[in-house]
């Protein structure tokens, strides 16, 4: 069943592989990419250690920030 709000969502999910996010005590890099961009790269085989990324919703998803991005 296709969603009329997101007509291309199925085609986006057909490409790449599932992603695992692991939390580590290792030092990571700061990325200029957004959380969704990093996830997309990971779905296509890239791996990296990121300490900071530039997406407020990503910080919320990863538990770095307690304030929901929908709150303002």
C-alpha positions as protocol buffer text, in pm:
chain_id: "A"
residue {
  index: 1
  type: UNK
  ca { x: 0 y: 0 z: 0 }
}
residue {
  index: 2
  type: UNK
  ca { x: 151 y: 332 z: -108 }
}
residue {
  index: 3
  type: UNK
  ca { x: 121 y: 639 z: 108 }
}
residue {
  index: 4
  type: UNK
  ca { x: -6 y: 944 z: -78 }
}
residue {
  index: 5
  type: UNK
  ca { x: 192 y: 1170 z: 157 }
}
residue {
  index: 6
  type: UNK
  ca { x: 521 y: 992 z: 72 }
}
residue {
  index: 7
  type: UNK
  ca { x: 486 y: 844 z: -277 }
}
residue {
  index: 8
  type: UNK
  ca { x: 856 y: 750 z: -308 }
}
residue {
  index: 9
  type: UNK
  ca { x: 904 y: 590 z: 33 }
}
residue {
  index: 10
  type: UNK
  ca { x: 890 y: 234 z: -103 }
}
residue {
  index: 11
  type: UNK
  ca { x: 1155 y: 301 z: -365 }
}
residue {
  index: 12
  type: UNK
  ca { x: 1382 y: 454 z: -99 }
}
residue {
  index: 13
  type: UNK
  ca { x: 1355 y: 140 z: 112 }
}
residue {
  index: 14
  type: UNK
  ca { x: 1437 y: -89 z: -183 }
}
residue {
  index: 15
  type: UNK
  ca { x: 1794 y: 40 z: -200 }
}
residue {
  index: 16
  type: UNK
  ca { x: 2068 y: -43 z: 51 }
}
residue {
  index: 17
  type: UNK
  ca { x: 2081 y: -263 z: 359 }
}
residue {
  index: 18
  type: UNK
  ca { x: 1955 y: -245 z: 717 }
}
residue {
  index: 19
  type: UNK
  ca { x: 2165 y: -29 z: 949 }
}
residue {
  index: 20
  type: UNK
  ca { x: 2286 y: -96 z: 1301 }
}
residue {
  index: 21
  type: UNK
  ca { x: 2381 y: 191 z: 1528 }
}
residue {
  index: 22
  type: UNK
  ca { x: 2615 y: 96 z: 1809 }
}
residue {
  index: 23
  type: UNK
  ca { x: 2711 y: 320 z: 2101 }
}
residue {
  index: 24
  type: UNK
  ca { x: 3077 y: 325 z: 2198 }
}
residue {
  index: 25
  type: UNK
  ca { x: 3322 y: 499 z: 2431 }
}
residue {
  index: 26
  type: UNK
  ca { x: 3560 y: 554 z: 2137 }
}
residue {
  index: 27
  type: UNK
  ca { x: 3634 y: 911 z: 2032 }
}
residue {
  index: 28
  type: UNK
  ca { x: 3445 y: 1003 z: 1718 }
}
residue {
  index: 29
  type: UNK
  ca { x: 3443 y: 1275 z: 1459 }
}
residue {
  index: 30
  type: UNK
  ca { x: 3212 y: 1573 z: 1417 }
}
residue {
  index: 31
  type: UNK
  ca { x: 3014 y: 1538 z: 1097 }
}
residue {
  index: 32
  type: UNK
  ca { x: 2867 y: 1813 z: 883 }
}
residue {
  index: 33
  type: UNK
  ca { x: 2607 y: 1562 z: 764 }
}
residue {
  index: 34
  type: UNK
  ca { x: 2257 y: 1520 z: 902 }
}
residue {
  index: 35
  type: UNK
  ca { x: 2152 y: 1203 z: 1087 }
}
residue {
  index: 36
  type: UNK
  ca { x: 1944 y: 1086 z: 788 }
}
residue {
  index: 37
  type: UNK
  ca { x: 2237 y: 1146 z: 550 }
}
residue {
  index: 38
  type: UNK
  ca { x: 2468 y: 940 z: 772 }
}
residue {
  index: 39
  type: UNK
  ca { x: 2208 y: 663 z: 789 }
}
residue {
  index: 40
  type: UNK
  ca { x: 2172 y: 666 z: 409 }
}
residue {
  index: 41
  type: UNK
  ca { x: 2551 y: 635 z: 366 }
}
residue {
  index: 42
  type: UNK
  ca { x: 2554 y: 347 z: 617 }
}
residue {
  index: 43
  type: UNK
  ca { x: 2278 y: 172 z: 420 }
}
residue {
  index: 44
  type: UNK
  ca { x: 2517 y: 173 z: 125 }
}
residue {
  index: 45
  type: UNK
  ca { x: 2813 y: 20 z: 309 }
}
residue {
  index: 46
  type: UNK
  ca { x: 2994 y: 311 z: 473 }
}
residue {
  index: 47
  type: UNK
  ca { x: 3083 y: 294 z: 840 }
}
residue {
  index: 48
  type: UNK
  ca { x: 3209 y: 566 z: 1069 }
}
residue {
  index: 49
  type: UNK
  ca { x: 3240 y: 674 z: 1429 }
}
residue {
  index: 50
  type: UNK
  ca { x: 3052 y: 999 z: 1485 }
}
residue {
  index: 51
  type: UNK
  ca { x: 3054 y: 1195 z: 1809 }
}
residue {
  index: 52
  type: UNK
  ca { x: 2843 y: 1487 z: 1682 }
}
residue {
  index: 53
  type: UNK
  ca { x: 2622 y: 1543 z: 1380 }
}
residue {
  index: 54
  type: UNK
  ca { x: 2426 y: 1854 z: 1283 }
}
residue {
  index: 55
  type: UNK
  ca { x: 2065 y: 1744 z: 1316 }
}
residue {
  index: 56
  type: UNK
  ca { x: 1844 y: 1824 z: 1619 }
}
residue {
  index: 57
  type: UNK
  ca { x: 1600 y: 1540 z: 1543 }
}
residue {
  index: 58
  type: UNK
  ca { x: 1903 y: 1309 z: 1510 }
}
residue {
  index: 59
  type: UNK
  ca { x: 2027 y: 1416 z: 1854 }
}
residue {
  index: 60
  type: UNK
  ca { x: 1684 y: 1337 z: 1995 }
}
residue {
  index: 61
  type: UNK
  ca { x: 1666 y: 996 z: 1822 }
}
residue {
  index: 62
  type: UNK
  ca { x: 2012 y: 907 z: 1952 }
}
residue {
  index: 63
  type: UNK
  ca { x: 1927 y: 1017 z: 2307 }
}
residue {
  index: 64
  type: UNK
  ca { x: 2181 y: 1302 z: 2309 }
}
residue {
  index: 65
  type: UNK
  ca { x: 1908 y: 1561 z: 2371 }
}
residue {
  index: 66
  type: UNK
  ca { x: 1595 y: 1514 z: 2583 }
}
residue {
  index: 67
  type: UNK
  ca { x: 1396 y: 1794 z: 2415 }
}
residue {
  index: 68
  type: UNK
  ca { x: 1178 y: 1675 z: 2131 }
}
residue {
  index: 69
  type: UNK
  ca { x: 1245 y: 1864 z: 1806 }
}
residue {
  index: 70
  type: UNK
  ca { x: 868 y: 1907 z: 1778 }
}
residue {
  index: 71
  type: UNK
  ca { x: 876 y: 2115 z: 2100 }
}
residue {
  index: 72
  type: UNK
  ca { x: 1039 y: 2407 z: 1927 }
}
